[in-house]
Short mmCIF file of C-alpha atoms in Angstrom, two decimals:
data_model
loop_
_atom_site.label_atom_id
_atom_site.label_comp_id
_atom_site.label_asym_id
_atom_site.label_seq_id
_atom_site.Cartn_x
_atom_site.Cartn_y
_atom_site.Cartn_z
CA UNK J 1 0.00 0.00 0.00
CA UNK J 2 1.46 3.34 -1.13
CA UNK J 3 1.34 6.07 1.54
CA UNK J 4 0.72 8.59 -1.24
CA UNK J 5 -2.58 6.82 -2.00
CA UNK J 6 -3.55 7.04 1.67
CA UNK J 7 -2.78 10.76 1.73
CA UNK J 8 -4.87 11.38 -1.39
CA UNK J 9 -7.75 9.51 0.26
CA UNK J 10 -7.47 11.64 3.41
CA UNK J 11 -6.75 8.68 5.67
CA UNK J 12 -4.34 10.81 7.74
CA UNK J 13 -6.93 13.37 8.87
CA UNK J 14 -8.06 12.77 12.44
CA UNK J 15 -10.34 14.81 14.68
CA UNK J 16 -9.70 18.02 16.57
CA UNK J 17 -6.85 17.55 19.00
CA UNK J 18 -9.19 18.51 21.85
CA UNK J 19 -11.34 15.44 21.09
CA UNK J 20 -8.60 12.84 21.03
CA UNK J 21 -8.45 9.56 22.93
CA UNK J 22 -5.14 9.13 24.81
CA UNK J 23 -4.97 5.51 23.70
CA UNK J 24 -4.37 6.72 20.14
CA UNK J 25 -1.18 8.58 21.06
CA UNK J 26 1.17 6.00 19.51
CA UNK J 27 -0.72 6.24 16.21
CA UNK J 28 -0.62 10.05 15.93
CA UNK J 29 2.08 11.80 13.90
CA UNK J 30 1.34 15.34 15.05
CA UNK J 31 -1.09 18.26 14.96
CA UNK J 32 -1.90 20.56 12.04
CA UNK J 33 -4.37 23.43 12.37
CA UNK J 34 -5.65 21.91 15.63
CA UNK J 35 -6.34 18.60 13.84
CA UNK J 36 -4.54 15.41 14.78
CA UNK J 37 -2.64 13.80 11.90
CA UNK J 38 -2.51 10.01 11.85
CA UNK J 39 0.88 8.35 11.41
CA UNK J 40 0.30 6.58 8.08
CA UNK J 41 3.20 4.23 8.70
CA UNK J 42 1.10 2.80 11.52
CA UNK J 43 -1.89 2.66 9.17
CA UNK J 44 0.09 0.59 6.67
CA UNK J 45 1.31 -1.72 9.43
CA UNK J 46 -2.24 -2.15 10.68
CA UNK J 47 -3.56 -2.92 7.21
CA UNK J 48 -0.83 -5.49 6.59
CA UNK J 49 -1.49 -7.24 9.92
CA UNK J 50 -5.25 -7.23 9.34
CA UNK J 51 -4.85 -8.48 5.76
CA UNK J 52 -2.64 -11.39 6.80
CA UNK J 53 -5.06 -12.27 9.58
CA UNK J 54 -8.09 -12.25 7.27
CA UNK J 55 -6.36 -14.32 4.60
CA UNK J 56 -5.41 -17.00 7.14
CA UNK J 57 -8.85 -16.92 8.75
CA UNK J 58 -10.76 -17.36 5.49
CA UNK J 59 -8.31 -19.96 4.22
CA UNK J 60 -9.17 -21.95 7.36
CA UNK J 61 -12.85 -21.90 6.39
CA UNK J 62 -14.16 -19.06 8.53
CA UNK J 63 -16.36 -16.18 7.39
CA UNK J 64 -16.29 -12.44 8.03
CA UNK J 65 -18.97 -9.83 8.67
CA UNK J 66 -18.37 -6.21 7.65
CA UNK J 67 -20.17 -3.59 9.76
CA UNK J 68 -20.70 0.06 8.86
CA UNK J 69 -24.01 1.74 9.62
CA UNK J 70 -22.99 5.41 9.32
CA UNK J 71 -24.40 6.91 6.09
CA UNK J 72 -21.07 7.53 4.34
CA UNK J 73 -19.93 3.94 4.98
CA UNK J 74 -23.02 1.98 3.98
CA UNK J 75 -22.52 1.64 0.23
CA UNK J 76 -18.79 1.00 0.57
CA UNK J 77 -19.37 -1.75 3.14
CA UNK J 78 -22.07 -3.32 0.97
CA UNK J 79 -19.85 -3.20 -2.13
CA UNK J 80 -16.65 -4.51 -0.56
CA UNK J 81 -18.32 -7.26 1.46
CA UNK J 82 -20.27 -8.40 -1.60
CA UNK J 83 -17.12 -8.27 -3.73
CA UNK J 84 -15.37 -10.81 -1.52
CA UNK J 85 -18.49 -12.89 -0.89
CA UNK J 86 -18.86 -12.04 2.80
CA UNK J 87 -21.64 -10.74 5.03
CA UNK J 88 -22.48 -7.17 6.01
CA UNK J 89 -24.69 -4.95 8.17
CA UNK J 90 -25.26 -1.41 6.89
CA UNK J 91 -28.61 -0.11 8.18
CA UNK J 92 -28.83 -0.89 11.88
CA UNK J 93 -27.35 -3.59 14.03
CA UNK J 94 -30.25 -5.47 15.60
CA UNK J 95 -29.55 -6.51 19.17
CA UNK J 96 -28.94 -10.26 19.20
CA UNK J 97 -27.69 -10.45 15.63
CA UNK J 98 -24.88 -12.67 16.90
CA UNK J 99 -25.77 -13.44 20.52
CA UNK J 100 -29.31 -14.56 19.62
CA UNK J 101 -28.49 -15.96 16.21
CA UNK J 102 -31.31 -18.53 16.20
CA UNK J 103 -33.91 -15.75 16.42
CA UNK J 104 -32.26 -13.93 13.53
CA UNK J 105 -32.35 -17.14 11.50
CA UNK J 106 -36.08 -17.44 12.19
CA UNK J 107 -36.59 -13.91 10.84
CA UNK J 108 -34.66 -14.86 7.71
CA UNK J 109 -36.84 -17.93 7.26
CA UNK J 110 -39.83 -15.62 7.52
CA UNK J 111 -38.30 -13.43 4.80
CA UNK J 112 -37.95 -16.47 2.54
CA UNK J 113 -41.59 -17.35 3.24
CA UNK J 114 -42.78 -13.86 2.32
CA UNK J 115 -40.66 -13.78 -0.83
CA UNK J 116 -42.09 -17.16 -1.78
CA UNK J 117 -45.61 -15.79 -1.45
CA UNK J 118 -44.68 -12.99 -3.84
CA UNK J 119 -43.02 -15.38 -6.28
CA UNK J 120 -45.91 -17.86 -6.52
CA UNK J 121 -48.62 -15.21 -6.36
CA UNK J 122 -50.27 -16.63 -3.25
CA UNK J 123 -49.99 -13.24 -1.56
CA UNK J 124 -52.67 -11.98 -3.96
CA UNK J 125 -55.22 -14.26 -2.29
CA UNK J 126 -55.10 -12.01 0.78
CA UNK J 127 -57.02 -8.80 1.37
CA UNK J 128 -55.47 -5.52 0.21
CA UNK J 129 -54.83 -4.55 3.83
CA UNK J 130 -53.12 -7.87 4.55
CA UNK J 131 -51.04 -7.65 1.36
CA UNK J 132 -49.85 -4.19 2.38
CA UNK J 133 -48.92 -5.41 5.87
CA UNK J 134 -47.02 -8.43 4.57
CA UNK J 135 -45.09 -6.35 2.06
CA UNK J 136 -44.10 -3.84 4.75
CA UNK J 137 -42.92 -6.74 6.89
CA UNK J 138 -40.89 -8.16 4.00
CA UNK J 139 -39.25 -4.79 3.26
CA UNK J 140 -38.35 -4.25 6.90
CA UNK J 141 -36.73 -7.67 7.34
CA UNK J 142 -34.89 -7.33 4.03
CA UNK J 143 -33.62 -3.86 4.89
CA UNK J 144 -32.23 -4.93 8.26
CA UNK J 145 -30.94 -8.40 7.39
CA UNK J 146 -30.17 -8.38 3.66
CA UNK J 147 -26.42 -8.61 4.23
CA UNK J 148 -26.49 -11.61 6.56
CA UNK J 149 -29.18 -13.77 4.95
CA UNK J 150 -26.55 -16.31 3.81
CA UNK J 151 -24.79 -16.39 7.18
CA UNK J 152 -25.40 -19.92 8.47
CA UNK J 153 -22.81 -19.80 11.27
CA UNK J 154 -21.16 -17.21 13.48
CA UNK J 155 -18.38 -15.26 11.74
CA UNK J 156 -14.74 -15.80 12.53
CA UNK J 157 -14.10 -12.04 12.62
CA UNK J 158 -15.84 -8.68 12.28
CA UNK J 159 -14.54 -5.69 10.34
CA UNK J 160 -16.05 -2.57 11.93
CA UNK J 161 -15.79 0.92 10.44
CA UNK J 162 -16.76 2.90 13.55
CA UNK J 163 -16.43 1.33 17.00
CA UNK J 164 -18.30 4.16 18.69
CA UNK J 165 -21.32 4.12 16.40
CA UNK J 166 -21.68 0.33 16.25
CA UNK J 167 -21.12 -0.32 19.93
CA UNK J 168 -23.81 -3.03 20.09
CA UNK J 169 -21.99 -5.04 17.42
CA UNK J 170 -18.76 -4.54 19.37
CA UNK J 171 -20.36 -5.75 22.61
CA UNK J 172 -21.73 -8.90 20.95
CA UNK J 173 -18.38 -9.70 19.35
CA UNK J 174 -16.63 -9.24 22.69
CA UNK J 175 -19.14 -11.48 24.46
CA UNK J 176 -18.66 -14.25 21.90
CA UNK J 177 -14.89 -13.86 21.54
CA UNK J 178 -15.10 -12.84 17.89
CA UNK J 179 -11.97 -10.87 16.85
CA UNK J 180 -12.58 -7.26 15.82
CA UNK J 181 -10.68 -5.47 13.07
CA UNK J 182 -11.45 -1.77 13.18
CA UNK J 183 -10.64 1.57 11.63
CA UNK J 184 -9.68 3.68 14.64
CA UNK J 185 -9.90 7.45 14.34
CA UNK J 186 -8.08 9.70 16.79
CA UNK J 187 -11.14 9.95 19.08
CA UNK J 188 -11.48 6.16 19.41
CA UNK J 189 -10.33 3.80 22.16
CA UNK J 190 -8.10 1.38 20.21
CA UNK J 191 -7.99 -1.15 23.04
CA UNK J 192 -11.49 -2.25 22.02
CA UNK J 193 -10.21 -3.71 18.74
CA UNK J 194 -8.07 -6.80 18.36
CA UNK J 195 -6.47 -5.42 15.20
CA UNK J 196 -6.22 -1.65 14.84
CA UNK J 197 -6.07 0.26 11.55
CA UNK J 198 -5.52 3.90 12.56
CA UNK J 199 -7.16 6.31 10.15
CA UNK J 200 -10.04 8.56 9.19
CA UNK J 201 -13.30 6.71 9.78
CA UNK J 202 -15.50 9.51 8.44
CA UNK J 203 -14.32 10.24 4.88
CA UNK J 204 -15.77 8.12 2.07
CA UNK J 205 -12.46 7.63 0.24
CA UNK J 206 -10.61 6.77 3.43
CA UNK J 207 -13.10 4.05 4.33
CA UNK J 208 -13.09 2.81 0.74
CA UNK J 209 -9.32 2.41 0.37
CA UNK J 210 -9.03 0.54 3.67
CA UNK J 211 -11.98 -1.80 3.12
CA UNK J 212 -10.93 -2.56 -0.45
CA UNK J 213 -7.57 -3.79 0.84
CA UNK J 214 -9.28 -5.98 3.44
CA UNK J 215 -11.70 -7.31 0.81
CA UNK J 216 -8.70 -8.23 -1.36
CA UNK J 217 -7.22 -10.17 1.57
CA UNK J 218 -10.44 -12.11 2.04
CA UNK J 219 -10.46 -13.06 -1.65
CA UNK J 220 -6.89 -14.33 -1.41
CA UNK J 221 -7.95 -16.51 1.50
CA UNK J 222 -10.94 -17.86 -0.41
CA UNK J 223 -8.78 -18.70 -3.41
CA UNK J 224 -6.35 -20.59 -1.17
CA UNK J 225 -9.23 -22.45 0.49
CA UNK J 226 -10.70 -23.49 -2.86
CA UNK J 227 -7.27 -24.57 -4.16
CA UNK J 228 -6.67 -26.71 -1.07
CA UNK J 229 -10.12 -28.30 -1.27
CA UNK J 230 -9.62 -29.13 -4.94
CA UNK J 231 -6.22 -30.65 -4.21
CA UNK J 232 -7.77 -32.88 -1.54
CA UNK J 233 -10.46 -34.24 -3.87
#
């Protein structure tokens, strides 16, 4: 990863120095116009560590969930998770998504049922009021769970864009011992994450360049997994 690319993407811009978290001190290069500047050498190191971890994890047969519910992160998270064939949450993290996984699976089965009613036309046998209610239910479930509908087991790791915003996801991962890879801005407590990538967690291009690298690492792991499985056949 070229540091010049990170600079162009604005990865080095942190928050106002007055808003910093002391735990981020080792990742901060300095202050410019009252704004903390992230040490991009640490960003590169963090991305390399996270990439190696994800490749090994996926090669071993585990899956990953990408989490980013802030508006500027949603489309990037959806794109990069889909690109590498992994799961994502981009609207809101429903409490129990991981810790009450069986309930979430039941909601996904309900979604499949509702979609089946649309597909075979049986929904049209209901009253207009009932049709409207069922379609609202389908849209709501799809909106909240679209990115994890293929998730049949708990993920081996979570990639989280903003630890502060998605604190419920963080708490569930911690409770279940699921490793967290996170972009940590200068106002974030880095001790929450297992693998820290210091950088701007607010700018679109910053989030994009980091997640695209992690998505690449996942794809490398999947390729290695497929190659090993084919060799064993």
